[in-house]
mmCIF file of the C-alpha atoms, coordinates in Angstrom:
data_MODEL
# 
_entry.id   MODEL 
# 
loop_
_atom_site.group_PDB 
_atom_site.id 
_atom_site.type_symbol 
_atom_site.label_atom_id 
_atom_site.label_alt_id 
_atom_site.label_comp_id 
_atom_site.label_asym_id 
_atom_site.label_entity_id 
_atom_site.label_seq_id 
_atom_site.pdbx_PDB_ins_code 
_atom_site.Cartn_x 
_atom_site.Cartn_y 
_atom_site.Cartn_z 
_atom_site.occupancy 
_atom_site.B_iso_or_equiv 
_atom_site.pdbx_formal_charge 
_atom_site.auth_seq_id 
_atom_site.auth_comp_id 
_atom_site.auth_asym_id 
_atom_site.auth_atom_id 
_atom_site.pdbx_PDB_model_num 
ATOM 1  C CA . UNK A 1 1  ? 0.000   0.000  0.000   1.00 0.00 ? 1  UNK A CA 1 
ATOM 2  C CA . UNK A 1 2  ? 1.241   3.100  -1.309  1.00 0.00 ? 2  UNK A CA 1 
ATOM 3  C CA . UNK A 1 3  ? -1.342  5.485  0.462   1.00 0.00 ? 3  UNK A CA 1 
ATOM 4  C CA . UNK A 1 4  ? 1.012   8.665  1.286   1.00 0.00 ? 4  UNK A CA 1 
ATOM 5  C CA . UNK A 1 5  ? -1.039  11.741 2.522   1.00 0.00 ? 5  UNK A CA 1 
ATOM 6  C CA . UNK A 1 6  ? 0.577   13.528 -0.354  1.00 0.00 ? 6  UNK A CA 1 
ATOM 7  C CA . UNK A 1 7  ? -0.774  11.905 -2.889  1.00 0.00 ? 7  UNK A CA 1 
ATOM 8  C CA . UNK A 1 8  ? -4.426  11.935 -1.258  1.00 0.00 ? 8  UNK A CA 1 
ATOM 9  C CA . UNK A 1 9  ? -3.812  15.565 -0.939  1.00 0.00 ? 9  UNK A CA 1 
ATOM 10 C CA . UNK A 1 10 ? -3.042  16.047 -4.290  1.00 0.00 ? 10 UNK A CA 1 
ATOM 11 C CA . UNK A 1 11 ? -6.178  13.813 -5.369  1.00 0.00 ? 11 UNK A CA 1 
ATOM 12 C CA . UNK A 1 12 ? -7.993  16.170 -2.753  1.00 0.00 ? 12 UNK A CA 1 
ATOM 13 C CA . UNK A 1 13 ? -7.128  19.269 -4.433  1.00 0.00 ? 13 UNK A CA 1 
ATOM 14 C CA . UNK A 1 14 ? -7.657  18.011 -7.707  1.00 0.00 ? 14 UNK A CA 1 
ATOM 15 C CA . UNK A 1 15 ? -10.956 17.172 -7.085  1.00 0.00 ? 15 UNK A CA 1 
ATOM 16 C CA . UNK A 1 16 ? -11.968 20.545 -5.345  1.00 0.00 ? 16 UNK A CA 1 
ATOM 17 C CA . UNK A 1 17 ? -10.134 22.203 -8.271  1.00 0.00 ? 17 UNK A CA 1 
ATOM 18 C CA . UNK A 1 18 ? -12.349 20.855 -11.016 1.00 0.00 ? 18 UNK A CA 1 
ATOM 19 C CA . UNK A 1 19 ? -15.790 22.288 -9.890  1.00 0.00 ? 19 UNK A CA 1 
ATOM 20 C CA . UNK A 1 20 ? -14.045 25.631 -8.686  1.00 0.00 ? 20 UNK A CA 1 
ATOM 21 C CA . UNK A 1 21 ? -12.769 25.933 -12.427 1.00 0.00 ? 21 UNK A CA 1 
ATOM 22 C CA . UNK A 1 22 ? -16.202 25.190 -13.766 1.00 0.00 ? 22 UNK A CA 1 
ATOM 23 C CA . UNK A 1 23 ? -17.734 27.533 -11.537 1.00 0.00 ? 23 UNK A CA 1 
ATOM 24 C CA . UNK A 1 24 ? -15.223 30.573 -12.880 1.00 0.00 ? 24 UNK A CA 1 
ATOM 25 C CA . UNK A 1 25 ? -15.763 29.640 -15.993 1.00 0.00 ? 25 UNK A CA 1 
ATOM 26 C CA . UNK A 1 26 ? -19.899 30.072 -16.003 1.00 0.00 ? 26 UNK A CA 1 
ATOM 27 C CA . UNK A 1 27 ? -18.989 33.528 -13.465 1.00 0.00 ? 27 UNK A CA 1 
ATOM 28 C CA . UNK A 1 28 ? -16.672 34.535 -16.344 1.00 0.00 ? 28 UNK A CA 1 
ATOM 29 C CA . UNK A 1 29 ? -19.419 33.943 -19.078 1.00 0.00 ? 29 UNK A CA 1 
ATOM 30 C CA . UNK A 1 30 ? -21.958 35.722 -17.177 1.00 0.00 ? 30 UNK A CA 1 
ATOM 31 C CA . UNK A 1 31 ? -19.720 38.736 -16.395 1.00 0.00 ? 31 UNK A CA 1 
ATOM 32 C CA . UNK A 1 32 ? -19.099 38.732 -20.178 1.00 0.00 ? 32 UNK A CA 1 
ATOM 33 C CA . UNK A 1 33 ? -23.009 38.740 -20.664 1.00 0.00 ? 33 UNK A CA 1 
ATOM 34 C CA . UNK A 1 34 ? -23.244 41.445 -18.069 1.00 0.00 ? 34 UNK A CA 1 
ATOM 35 C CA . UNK A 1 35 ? -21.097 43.918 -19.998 1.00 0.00 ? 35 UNK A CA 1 
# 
């Protein structure tokens, strides 16, 4: 077993990173709307 927090912390972050860059993205295309 290979289980060393860094990589679950990386796996963390990369999973909280993916719907905090889809959420920018639709802010970001409703700013641009907005203008």
């Amino acid at each position: 077993m290979n289980d060393s927090p860094v990589m679950w912390l990386g796996i963390l972050i990369h999973t909280l990173l993916k719907p905090i860059q889809i959420i920018v993205d639709l802010l970001s295309i409703l700013l641009g709307c907005e203008q």
